[in-house]
Amino acid sequence: YRAGELTVQRTGGMPPARYAFCPQEPAMHQEYEFQLPCGFYDELGQLHQFGRMRLATALDEMESLTNAQQQGNLNLLPALLLSRVITQLGPFAGVDGYMLQQLYAADVAYLSDLYLRLNSPENLQLQTTCPQCQVSYQVEVISR
């Protein structure tokens, strides 16, 4: 499989939409190591700062959103997502809600930022049309 571009013809005189895609291959399952700024203290008082996070899948995001909606609290969405993609924290395989609640706010902010950086395209190119002059052109959105 190779990364590529998909062009979708649209109706109503709209220009075709172009989407970049990257099929799932082993490289998509990479995990990234991190070091928390403050760290997690376990029940024995030991500090754990090192962990691993994997890339999120569409299923991770869809199920986390559904769970947050079912619980009637969309504020839970970041914690639900993080609990799915953090694969290790110190000796622990993954994290649960309790562990996330015990983290310092700086650690949660760090993990949220890491999640966004890992799961956002570096350079997203969009085909667009000027609403005034109707000229089509491509714009690049930089997420970093």
PDB file of N, CA and C in Angstrom, residues 3-100:
ATOM      1  N   ALA A   3       0.643   5.704   0.270  1.00  0.00           N
ATOM      2  CA  ALA A   3      -0.176   6.890   0.506  1.00  0.00           C
ATOM      3  C   ALA A   3      -0.522   7.484  -0.842  1.00  0.00           C
ATOM      4  N   GLY A   4      -1.652   8.127  -0.924  1.00  0.00           N
ATOM      5  CA  GLY A   4      -2.053   8.694  -2.196  1.00  0.00           C
ATOM      6  C   GLY A   4      -3.069   9.792  -2.016  1.00  0.00           C
ATOM      7  N   GLU A   5      -3.721  10.107  -3.118  1.00  0.00           N
ATOM      8  CA  GLU A   5      -4.722  11.161  -3.101  1.00  0.00           C
ATOM      9  C   GLU A   5      -5.986  10.622  -3.748  1.00  0.00           C
ATOM     10  N   LEU A   6      -7.120  10.980  -3.214  1.00  0.00           N
ATOM     11  CA  LEU A   6      -8.411  10.551  -3.720  1.00  0.00           C
ATOM     12  C   LEU A   6      -9.159  11.794  -4.166  1.00  0.00           C
ATOM     13  N   THR A   7      -9.675  11.785  -5.386  1.00  0.00           N
ATOM     14  CA  THR A   7     -10.470  12.903  -5.880  1.00  0.00           C
ATOM     15  C   THR A   7     -11.919  12.459  -5.946  1.00  0.00           C
ATOM     16  N   VAL A   8     -12.800  13.251  -5.349  1.00  0.00           N
ATOM     17  CA  VAL A   8     -14.228  12.939  -5.322  1.00  0.00           C
ATOM     18  C   VAL A   8     -14.960  13.993  -6.131  1.00  0.00           C
ATOM     19  N   GLN A   9     -15.692  13.544  -7.160  1.00  0.00           N
ATOM     20  CA  GLN A   9     -16.492  14.466  -7.960  1.00  0.00           C
ATOM     21  C   GLN A   9     -17.740  14.830  -7.174  1.00  0.00           C
ATOM     22  N   ARG A  10     -18.061  16.130  -7.139  1.00  0.00           N
ATOM     23  CA  ARG A  10     -19.224  16.572  -6.386  1.00  0.00           C
ATOM     24  C   ARG A  10     -20.253  17.171  -7.333  1.00  0.00           C
ATOM     25  N   THR A  11     -21.503  17.192  -6.874  1.00  0.00           N
ATOM     26  CA  THR A  11     -22.591  17.711  -7.691  1.00  0.00           C
ATOM     27  C   THR A  11     -22.804  19.194  -7.432  1.00  0.00           C
ATOM     28  N   GLY A  12     -23.703  19.788  -8.209  1.00  0.00           N
ATOM     29  CA  GLY A  12     -24.068  21.186  -7.992  1.00  0.00           C
ATOM     30  C   GLY A  12     -23.005  22.164  -8.450  1.00  0.00           C
ATOM     31  N   GLY A  13     -22.160  21.769  -9.396  1.00  0.00           N
ATOM     32  CA  GLY A  13     -21.148  22.674  -9.904  1.00  0.00           C
ATOM     33  C   GLY A  13     -19.984  22.913  -8.962  1.00  0.00           C
ATOM     34  N   MET A  14     -19.940  22.163  -7.860  1.00  0.00           N
ATOM     35  CA  MET A  14     -18.837  22.339  -6.914  1.00  0.00           C
ATOM     36  C   MET A  14     -17.590  21.657  -7.464  1.00  0.00           C
ATOM     37  N   PRO A  15     -16.421  22.225  -7.190  1.00  0.00           N
ATOM     38  CA  PRO A  15     -15.190  21.600  -7.680  1.00  0.00           C
ATOM     39  C   PRO A  15     -14.964  20.256  -6.994  1.00  0.00           C
ATOM     40  N   PRO A  16     -14.207  19.376  -7.644  1.00  0.00           N
ATOM     41  CA  PRO A  16     -13.923  18.092  -7.003  1.00  0.00           C
ATOM     42  C   PRO A  16     -13.175  18.290  -5.690  1.00  0.00           C
ATOM     43  N   ALA A  17     -13.433  17.407  -4.757  1.00  0.00           N
ATOM     44  CA  ALA A  17     -12.726  17.442  -3.472  1.00  0.00           C
ATOM     45  C   ALA A  17     -11.580  16.448  -3.543  1.00  0.00           C
ATOM     46  N   ARG A  18     -10.439  16.866  -3.056  1.00  0.00           N
ATOM     47  CA  ARG A  18      -9.274  15.984  -3.050  1.00  0.00           C
ATOM     48  C   ARG A  18      -8.900  15.682  -1.615  1.00  0.00           C
ATOM     49  N   TYR A  19      -8.680  14.414  -1.336  1.00  0.00           N
ATOM     50  CA  TYR A  19      -8.324  13.978   0.011  1.00  0.00           C
ATOM     51  C   TYR A  19      -7.041  13.175  -0.057  1.00  0.00           C
ATOM     52  N   ALA A  20      -6.131  13.489   0.829  1.00  0.00           N
ATOM     53  CA  ALA A  20      -4.931  12.671   0.960  1.00  0.00           C
ATOM     54  C   ALA A  20      -5.275  11.505   1.869  1.00  0.00           C
ATOM     55  N   PHE A  21      -4.748  10.345   1.581  1.00  0.00           N
ATOM     56  CA  PHE A  21      -5.013   9.203   2.444  1.00  0.00           C
ATOM     57  C   PHE A  21      -3.750   8.400   2.660  1.00  0.00           C
ATOM     58  N   CYS A  22      -3.761   7.697   3.754  1.00  0.00           N
ATOM     59  CA  CYS A  22      -2.642   6.836   4.102  1.00  0.00           C
ATOM     60  C   CYS A  22      -3.236   5.520   4.577  1.00  0.00           C
ATOM     61  N   PRO A  23      -3.182   4.466   3.770  1.00  0.00           N
ATOM     62  CA  PRO A  23      -3.765   3.199   4.196  1.00  0.00           C
ATOM     63  C   PRO A  23      -3.059   2.649   5.422  1.00  0.00           C
ATOM     64  N   GLN A  24      -3.811   1.883   6.186  1.00  0.00           N
ATOM     65  CA  GLN A  24      -3.217   1.317   7.398  1.00  0.00           C
ATOM     66  C   GLN A  24      -2.173   0.277   7.029  1.00  0.00           C
ATOM     67  N   GLU A  25      -1.006   0.482   7.538  1.00  0.00           N
ATOM     68  CA  GLU A  25       0.073  -0.472   7.356  1.00  0.00           C
ATOM     69  C   GLU A  25       0.823  -0.537   8.676  1.00  0.00           C
ATOM     70  N   PRO A  26       1.764  -1.436   8.837  1.00  0.00           N
ATOM     71  CA  PRO A  26       2.428  -1.569  10.128  1.00  0.00           C
ATOM     72  C   PRO A  26       2.956  -0.259  10.698  1.00  0.00           C
ATOM     73  N   ALA A  27       3.430   0.651   9.857  1.00  0.00           N
ATOM     74  CA  ALA A  27       3.957   1.914  10.373  1.00  0.00           C
ATOM     75  C   ALA A  27       2.882   2.727  11.077  1.00  0.00           C
ATOM     76  N   MET A  28       1.618   2.494  10.760  1.00  0.00           N
ATOM     77  CA  MET A  28       0.528   3.243  11.377  1.00  0.00           C
ATOM     78  C   MET A  28       0.339   2.835  12.830  1.00  0.00           C
ATOM     79  N   HIS A  29       0.894   1.723  13.228  1.00  0.00           N
ATOM     80  CA  HIS A  29       0.703   1.235  14.591  1.00  0.00           C
ATOM     81  C   HIS A  29       1.875   1.619  15.491  1.00  0.00           C
ATOM     82  N   GLN A  30       2.600   2.617  15.088  1.00  0.00           N
ATOM     83  CA  GLN A  30       3.749   3.050  15.874  1.00  0.00           C
ATOM     84  C   GLN A  30       3.308   3.562  17.232  1.00  0.00           C
ATOM     85  N   GLU A  31       4.201   3.392  18.164  1.00  0.00           N
ATOM     86  CA  GLU A  31       4.001   3.956  19.494  1.00  0.00           C
ATOM     87  C   GLU A  31       5.102   4.976  19.728  1.00  0.00           C
ATOM     88  N   TYR A  32       4.762   5.990  20.483  1.00  0.00           N
ATOM     89  CA  TYR A  32       5.691   7.071  20.749  1.00  0.00           C
ATOM     90  C   TYR A  32       5.927   7.163  22.244  1.00  0.00           C
ATOM     91  N   GLU A  33       7.197   7.252  22.623  1.00  0.00           N
ATOM     92  CA  GLU A  33       7.542   7.369  24.038  1.00  0.00           C
ATOM     93  C   GLU A  33       7.363   8.810  24.489  1.00  0.00           C
ATOM     94  N   PHE A  34       6.998   8.967  25.748  1.00  0.00           N
ATOM     95  CA  PHE A  34       6.875  10.307  26.312  1.00  0.00           C
ATOM     96  C   PHE A  34       7.384  10.306  27.743  1.00  0.00           C
ATOM     97  N   GLN A  35       7.664  11.501  28.234  1.00  0.00           N
ATOM     98  CA  GLN A  35       8.046  11.703  29.630  1.00  0.00           C
ATOM     99  C   GLN A  35       7.158  12.807  30.185  1.00  0.00           C
ATOM    100  N   LEU A  36       6.363  12.468  31.192  1.00  0.00           N
ATOM    101  CA  LEU A  36       5.469  13.445  31.805  1.00  0.00           C
ATOM    102  C   LEU A  36       6.278  14.505  32.541  1.00  0.00           C
ATOM    103  N   PRO A  37       5.828  15.752  32.509  1.00  0.00           N
ATOM    104  CA  PRO A  37       6.549  16.803  33.224  1.00  0.00           C
ATOM    105  C   PRO A  37       6.556  16.592  34.735  1.00  0.00           C
ATOM    106  N   CYS A  38       5.464  16.087  35.295  1.00  0.00           N
ATOM    107  CA  CYS A  38       5.380  15.881  36.752  1.00  0.00           C
ATOM    108  C   CYS A  38       5.421  14.398  37.104  1.00  0.00           C
ATOM    109  N   GLY A  39       4.540  13.609  36.521  1.00  0.00           N
ATOM    110  CA  GLY A  39       4.534  12.175  36.752  1.00  0.00           C
ATOM    111  C   GLY A  39       3.378  11.693  37.601  1.00  0.00           C
ATOM    112  N   PHE A  40       3.194  10.380  37.570  1.00  0.00           N
ATOM    113  CA  PHE A  40       2.120   9.698  38.285  1.00  0.00           C
ATOM    114  C   PHE A  40       2.713   8.969  39.484  1.00  0.00           C
ATOM    115  N   TYR A  41       2.132   9.195  40.647  1.00  0.00           N
ATOM    116  CA  TYR A  41       2.541   8.471  41.852  1.00  0.00           C
ATOM    117  C   TYR A  41       1.577   7.316  42.073  1.00  0.00           C
ATOM    118  N   ASP A  42       2.118   6.093  42.131  1.00  0.00           N
ATOM    119  CA  ASP A  42       1.259   4.934  42.360  1.00  0.00           C
ATOM    120  C   ASP A  42       0.926   4.803  43.846  1.00  0.00           C
ATOM    121  N   GLU A  43       0.218   3.735  44.203  1.00  0.00           N
ATOM    122  CA  GLU A  43      -0.230   3.537  45.587  1.00  0.00           C
ATOM    123  C   GLU A  43       0.924   3.340  46.562  1.00  0.00           C
ATOM    124  N   LEU A  44       2.093   2.968  46.051  1.00  0.00           N
ATOM    125  CA  LEU A  44       3.276   2.792  46.900  1.00  0.00           C
ATOM    126  C   LEU A  44       4.119   4.061  46.973  1.00  0.00           C
ATOM    127  N   GLY A  45       3.652   5.120  46.322  1.00  0.00           N
ATOM    128  CA  GLY A  45       4.377   6.383  46.343  1.00  0.00           C
ATOM    129  C   GLY A  45       5.505   6.475  45.336  1.00  0.00           C
ATOM    130  N   GLN A  46       5.568   5.522  44.405  1.00  0.00           N
ATOM    131  CA  GLN A  46       6.629   5.548  43.401  1.00  0.00           C
ATOM    132  C   GLN A  46       6.207   6.426  42.226  1.00  0.00           C
ATOM    133  N   LEU A  47       7.153   7.196  41.734  1.00  0.00           N
ATOM    134  CA  LEU A  47       6.914   8.122  40.635  1.00  0.00           C
ATOM    135  C   LEU A  47       7.125   7.430  39.295  1.00  0.00           C
ATOM    136  N   HIS A  48       6.181   7.636  38.381  1.00  0.00           N
ATOM    137  CA  HIS A  48       6.273   7.086  37.023  1.00  0.00           C
ATOM    138  C   HIS A  48       6.075   8.232  36.035  1.00  0.00           C
ATOM    139  N   GLN A  49       7.098   8.490  35.225  1.00  0.00           N
ATOM    140  CA  GLN A  49       7.025   9.587  34.263  1.00  0.00           C
ATOM    141  C   GLN A  49       7.076   9.127  32.815  1.00  0.00           C
ATOM    142  N   PHE A  50       7.573   7.928  32.575  1.00  0.00           N
ATOM    143  CA  PHE A  50       7.762   7.476  31.202  1.00  0.00           C
ATOM    144  C   PHE A  50       6.607   6.596  30.760  1.00  0.00           C
ATOM    145  N   GLY A  51       6.219   6.770  29.496  1.00  0.00           N
ATOM    146  CA  GLY A  51       5.133   5.972  28.955  1.00  0.00           C
ATOM    147  C   GLY A  51       5.192   5.931  27.444  1.00  0.00           C
ATOM    148  N   ARG A  52       4.137   5.337  26.881  1.00  0.00           N
ATOM    149  CA  ARG A  52       4.034   5.192  25.431  1.00  0.00           C
ATOM    150  C   ARG A  52       2.607   5.504  25.007  1.00  0.00           C
ATOM    151  N   MET A  53       2.494   6.147  23.842  1.00  0.00           N
ATOM    152  CA  MET A  53       1.193   6.454  23.267  1.00  0.00           C
ATOM    153  C   MET A  53       1.199   6.006  21.808  1.00  0.00           C
ATOM    154  N   ARG A  54       0.098   5.404  21.385  1.00  0.00           N
ATOM    155  CA  ARG A  54      -0.015   4.985  19.988  1.00  0.00           C
ATOM    156  C   ARG A  54      -0.890   5.982  19.233  1.00  0.00           C
ATOM    157  N   LEU A  55      -0.850   5.880  17.925  1.00  0.00           N
ATOM    158  CA  LEU A  55      -1.726   6.703  17.100  1.00  0.00           C
ATOM    159  C   LEU A  55      -3.171   6.273  17.311  1.00  0.00           C
ATOM    160  N   ALA A  56      -4.074   7.214  17.261  1.00  0.00           N
ATOM    161  CA  ALA A  56      -5.502   6.919  17.428  1.00  0.00           C
ATOM    162  C   ALA A  56      -6.082   6.416  16.108  1.00  0.00           C
ATOM    163  N   THR A  57      -7.110   5.601  16.224  1.00  0.00           N
ATOM    164  CA  THR A  57      -7.863   5.163  15.054  1.00  0.00           C
ATOM    165  C   THR A  57      -9.198   5.900  15.037  1.00  0.00           C
ATOM    166  N   ALA A  58      -9.880   5.811  13.914  1.00  0.00           N
ATOM    167  CA  ALA A  58     -11.216   6.409  13.832  1.00  0.00           C
ATOM    168  C   ALA A  58     -12.132   5.763  14.865  1.00  0.00           C
ATOM    169  N   LEU A  59     -11.975   4.462  15.086  1.00  0.00           N
ATOM    170  CA  LEU A  59     -12.802   3.764  16.073  1.00  0.00           C
ATOM    171  C   LEU A  59     -12.563   4.317  17.473  1.00  0.00           C
ATOM    172  N   ASP A  60     -11.317   4.618  17.814  1.00  0.00           N
ATOM    173  CA  ASP A  60     -11.022   5.226  19.119  1.00  0.00           C
ATOM    174  C   ASP A  60     -11.831   6.506  19.296  1.00  0.00           C
ATOM    175  N   GLU A  61     -11.817   7.344  18.277  1.00  0.00           N
ATOM    176  CA  GLU A  61     -12.497   8.627  18.386  1.00  0.00           C
ATOM    177  C   GLU A  61     -14.014   8.461  18.394  1.00  0.00           C
ATOM    178  N   MET A  62     -14.531   7.574  17.542  1.00  0.00           N
ATOM    179  CA  MET A  62     -15.989   7.387  17.485  1.00  0.00           C
ATOM    180  C   MET A  62     -16.530   6.791  18.780  1.00  0.00           C
ATOM    181  N   GLU A  63     -15.880   5.755  19.290  1.00  0.00           N
ATOM    182  CA  GLU A  63     -16.374   5.124  20.514  1.00  0.00           C
ATOM    183  C   GLU A  63     -16.223   6.043  21.721  1.00  0.00           C
ATOM    184  N   SER A  64     -15.147   6.812  21.773  1.00  0.00           N
ATOM    185  CA  SER A  64     -14.973   7.750  22.885  1.00  0.00           C
ATOM    186  C   SER A  64     -16.054   8.822  22.859  1.00  0.00           C
ATOM    187  N   LEU A  65     -16.365   9.326  21.676  1.00  0.00           N
ATOM    188  CA  LEU A  65     -17.419  10.336  21.557  1.00  0.00           C
ATOM    189  C   LEU A  65     -18.770   9.749  21.945  1.00  0.00           C
ATOM    190  N   THR A  66     -19.055   8.536  21.487  1.00  0.00           N
ATOM    191  CA  THR A  66     -20.321   7.881  21.840  1.00  0.00           C
ATOM    192  C   THR A  66     -20.424   7.681  23.344  1.00  0.00           C
ATOM    193  N   ASN A  67     -19.352   7.220  23.974  1.00  0.00           N
ATOM    194  CA  ASN A  67     -19.369   7.010  25.430  1.00  0.00           C
ATOM    195  C   ASN A  67     -19.592   8.319  26.179  1.00  0.00           C
ATOM    196  N   ALA A  68     -18.938   9.383  25.737  1.00  0.00           N
ATOM    197  CA  ALA A  68     -19.107  10.687  26.394  1.00  0.00           C
ATOM    198  C   ALA A  68     -20.542  11.185  26.240  1.00  0.00           C
ATOM    199  N   GLN A  69     -21.122  10.971  25.059  1.00  0.00           N
ATOM    200  CA  GLN A  69     -22.510  11.392  24.833  1.00  0.00           C
ATOM    201  C   GLN A  69     -23.471  10.569  25.679  1.00  0.00           C
ATOM    202  N   GLN A  70     -23.232   9.269  25.772  1.00  0.00           N
ATOM    203  CA  GLN A  70     -24.104   8.410  26.582  1.00  0.00           C
ATOM    204  C   GLN A  70     -24.045   8.785  28.053  1.00  0.00           C
ATOM    205  N   GLN A  71     -22.890   9.232  28.509  1.00  0.00           N
ATOM    206  CA  GLN A  71     -22.751   9.648  29.901  1.00  0.00           C
ATOM    207  C   GLN A  71     -23.215  11.088  30.102  1.00  0.00           C
ATOM    208  N   GLY A  72     -23.606  11.736  29.009  1.00  0.00           N
ATOM    209  CA  GLY A  72     -24.106  13.098  29.095  1.00  0.00           C
ATOM    210  C   GLY A  72     -23.060  14.114  29.491  1.00  0.00           C
ATOM    211  N   ASN A  73     -21.794  13.832  29.189  1.00  0.00           N
ATOM    212  CA  ASN A  73     -20.727  14.741  29.594  1.00  0.00           C
ATOM    213  C   ASN A  73     -19.609  14.725  28.549  1.00  0.00           C
ATOM    214  N   LEU A  74     -19.673  15.648  27.599  1.00  0.00           N
ATOM    215  CA  LEU A  74     -18.645  15.704  26.559  1.00  0.00           C
ATOM    216  C   LEU A  74     -17.287  16.131  27.100  1.00  0.00           C
ATOM    217  N   ASN A  75     -17.259  16.658  28.319  1.00  0.00           N
ATOM    218  CA  ASN A  75     -15.972  17.013  28.929  1.00  0.00           C
ATOM    219  C   ASN A  75     -15.112  15.781  29.194  1.00  0.00           C
ATOM    220  N   LEU A  76     -15.724  14.603  29.180  1.00  0.00           N
ATOM    221  CA  LEU A  76     -14.976  13.359  29.394  1.00  0.00           C
ATOM    222  C   LEU A  76     -14.205  12.910  28.160  1.00  0.00           C
ATOM    223  N   LEU A  77     -14.511  13.495  27.009  1.00  0.00           N
ATOM    224  CA  LEU A  77     -13.925  13.024  25.759  1.00  0.00           C
ATOM    225  C   LEU A  77     -12.396  12.963  25.780  1.00  0.00           C
ATOM    226  N   PRO A  78     -11.687  14.006  26.201  1.00  0.00           N
ATOM    227  CA  PRO A  78     -10.217  13.888  26.208  1.00  0.00           C
ATOM    228  C   PRO A  78      -9.705  12.736  27.075  1.00  0.00           C
ATOM    229  N   ALA A  79     -10.296  12.544  28.244  1.00  0.00           N
ATOM    230  CA  ALA A  79      -9.851  11.456  29.124  1.00  0.00           C
ATOM    231  C   ALA A  79     -10.158  10.099  28.501  1.00  0.00           C
ATOM    232  N   LEU A  80     -11.313   9.965  27.866  1.00  0.00           N
ATOM    233  CA  LEU A  80     -11.662   8.699  27.221  1.00  0.00           C
ATOM    234  C   LEU A  80     -10.700   8.393  26.079  1.00  0.00           C
ATOM    235  N   LEU A  81     -10.361   9.403  25.298  1.00  0.00           N
ATOM    236  CA  LEU A  81      -9.409   9.196  24.205  1.00  0.00           C
ATOM    237  C   LEU A  81      -8.034   8.810  24.735  1.00  0.00           C
ATOM    238  N   LEU A  82      -7.562   9.539  25.733  1.00  0.00           N
ATOM    239  CA  LEU A  82      -6.234   9.242  26.282  1.00  0.00           C
ATOM    240  C   LEU A  82      -6.176   7.842  26.874  1.00  0.00           C
ATOM    241  N   SER A  83      -7.246   7.417  27.527  1.00  0.00           N
ATOM    242  CA  SER A  83      -7.236   6.080  28.134  1.00  0.00           C
ATOM    243  C   SER A  83      -7.166   4.983  27.074  1.00  0.00           C
ATOM    244  N   ARG A  84      -7.570   5.288  25.853  1.00  0.00           N
ATOM    245  CA  ARG A  84      -7.509   4.298  24.775  1.00  0.00           C
ATOM    246  C   ARG A  84      -6.146   4.253  24.094  1.00  0.00           C
ATOM    247  N   VAL A  85      -5.450   5.397  24.018  1.00  0.00           N
ATOM    248  CA  VAL A  85      -4.223   5.440  23.216  1.00  0.00           C
ATOM    249  C   VAL A  85      -2.935   5.375  24.032  1.00  0.00           C
ATOM    250  N   ILE A  86      -3.013   5.600  25.342  1.00  0.00           N
ATOM    251  CA  ILE A  86      -1.816   5.442  26.174  1.00  0.00           C
ATOM    252  C   ILE A  86      -1.661   3.949  26.445  1.00  0.00           C
ATOM    253  N   THR A  87      -0.590   3.376  25.932  1.00  0.00           N
ATOM    254  CA  THR A  87      -0.406   1.927  26.028  1.00  0.00           C
ATOM    255  C   THR A  87       0.454   1.518  27.214  1.00  0.00           C
ATOM    256  N   GLN A  88       1.158   2.490  27.792  1.00  0.00           N
ATOM    257  CA  GLN A  88       2.012   2.171  28.938  1.00  0.00           C
ATOM    258  C   GLN A  88       2.289   3.438  29.724  1.00  0.00           C
ATOM    259  N   LEU A  89       2.278   3.311  31.038  1.00  0.00           N
ATOM    260  CA  LEU A  89       2.738   4.376  31.929  1.00  0.00           C
ATOM    261  C   LEU A  89       3.518   3.690  33.035  1.00  0.00           C
ATOM    262  N   GLY A  90       4.839   3.867  33.006  1.00  0.00           N
ATOM    263  CA  GLY A  90       5.688   3.138  33.945  1.00  0.00           C
ATOM    264  C   GLY A  90       5.496   1.647  33.724  1.00  0.00           C
ATOM    265  N   PRO A  91       5.267   0.869  34.798  1.00  0.00           N
ATOM    266  CA  PRO A  91       5.081  -0.570  34.651  1.00  0.00           C
ATOM    267  C   PRO A  91       3.644  -0.955  34.281  1.00  0.00           C
ATOM    268  N   PHE A  92       2.757   0.022  34.180  1.00  0.00           N
ATOM    269  CA  PHE A  92       1.341  -0.259  33.937  1.00  0.00           C
ATOM    270  C   PHE A  92       1.037  -0.305  32.439  1.00  0.00           C
ATOM    271  N   ALA A  93       0.307  -1.340  32.038  1.00  0.00           N
ATOM    272  CA  ALA A  93      -0.125  -1.462  30.650  1.00  0.00           C
ATOM    273  C   ALA A  93      -1.364  -0.596  30.466  1.00  0.00           C
ATOM    274  N   GLY A  94      -1.165   0.587  29.935  1.00  0.00           N
ATOM    275  CA  GLY A  94      -2.276   1.505  29.722  1.00  0.00           C
ATOM    276  C   GLY A  94      -2.649   2.248  30.987  1.00  0.00           C
ATOM    277  N   VAL A  95      -3.651   3.108  30.851  1.00  0.00           N
ATOM    278  CA  VAL A  95      -4.144   3.877  31.988  1.00  0.00           C
ATOM    279  C   VAL A  95      -5.658   3.762  32.040  1.00  0.00           C
ATOM    280  N   ASP A  96      -6.198   3.963  33.221  1.00  0.00           N
ATOM    281  CA  ASP A  96      -7.652   3.975  33.377  1.00  0.00           C
ATOM    282  C   ASP A  96      -8.073   5.347  33.896  1.00  0.00           C
ATOM    283  N   GLY A  97      -9.367   5.513  34.097  1.00  0.00           N
ATOM    284  CA  GLY A  97      -9.890   6.790  34.565  1.00  0.00           C
ATOM    285  C   GLY A  97      -9.302   7.219  35.889  1.00  0.00           C
ATOM    286  N   TYR A  98      -9.104   6.265  36.798  1.00  0.00           N
ATOM    287  CA  TYR A  98      -8.535   6.595  38.107  1.00  0.00           C
ATOM    288  C   TYR A  98      -7.139   7.187  37.954  1.00  0.00           C
ATOM    289  N   MET A  99      -6.316   6.548  37.133  1.00  0.00           N
ATOM    290  CA  MET A  99      -4.945   7.032  36.946  1.00  0.00           C
ATOM    291  C   MET A  99      -4.942   8.426  36.326  1.00  0.00           C
ATOM    292  N   LEU A 100      -5.807   8.649  35.344  1.00  0.00           N
ATOM    293  CA  LEU A 100      -5.863   9.969  34.720  1.00  0.00           C
ATOM    294  C   LEU A 100      -6.279  11.037  35.721  1.00  0.00           C
TER     295      LEU A 100
END
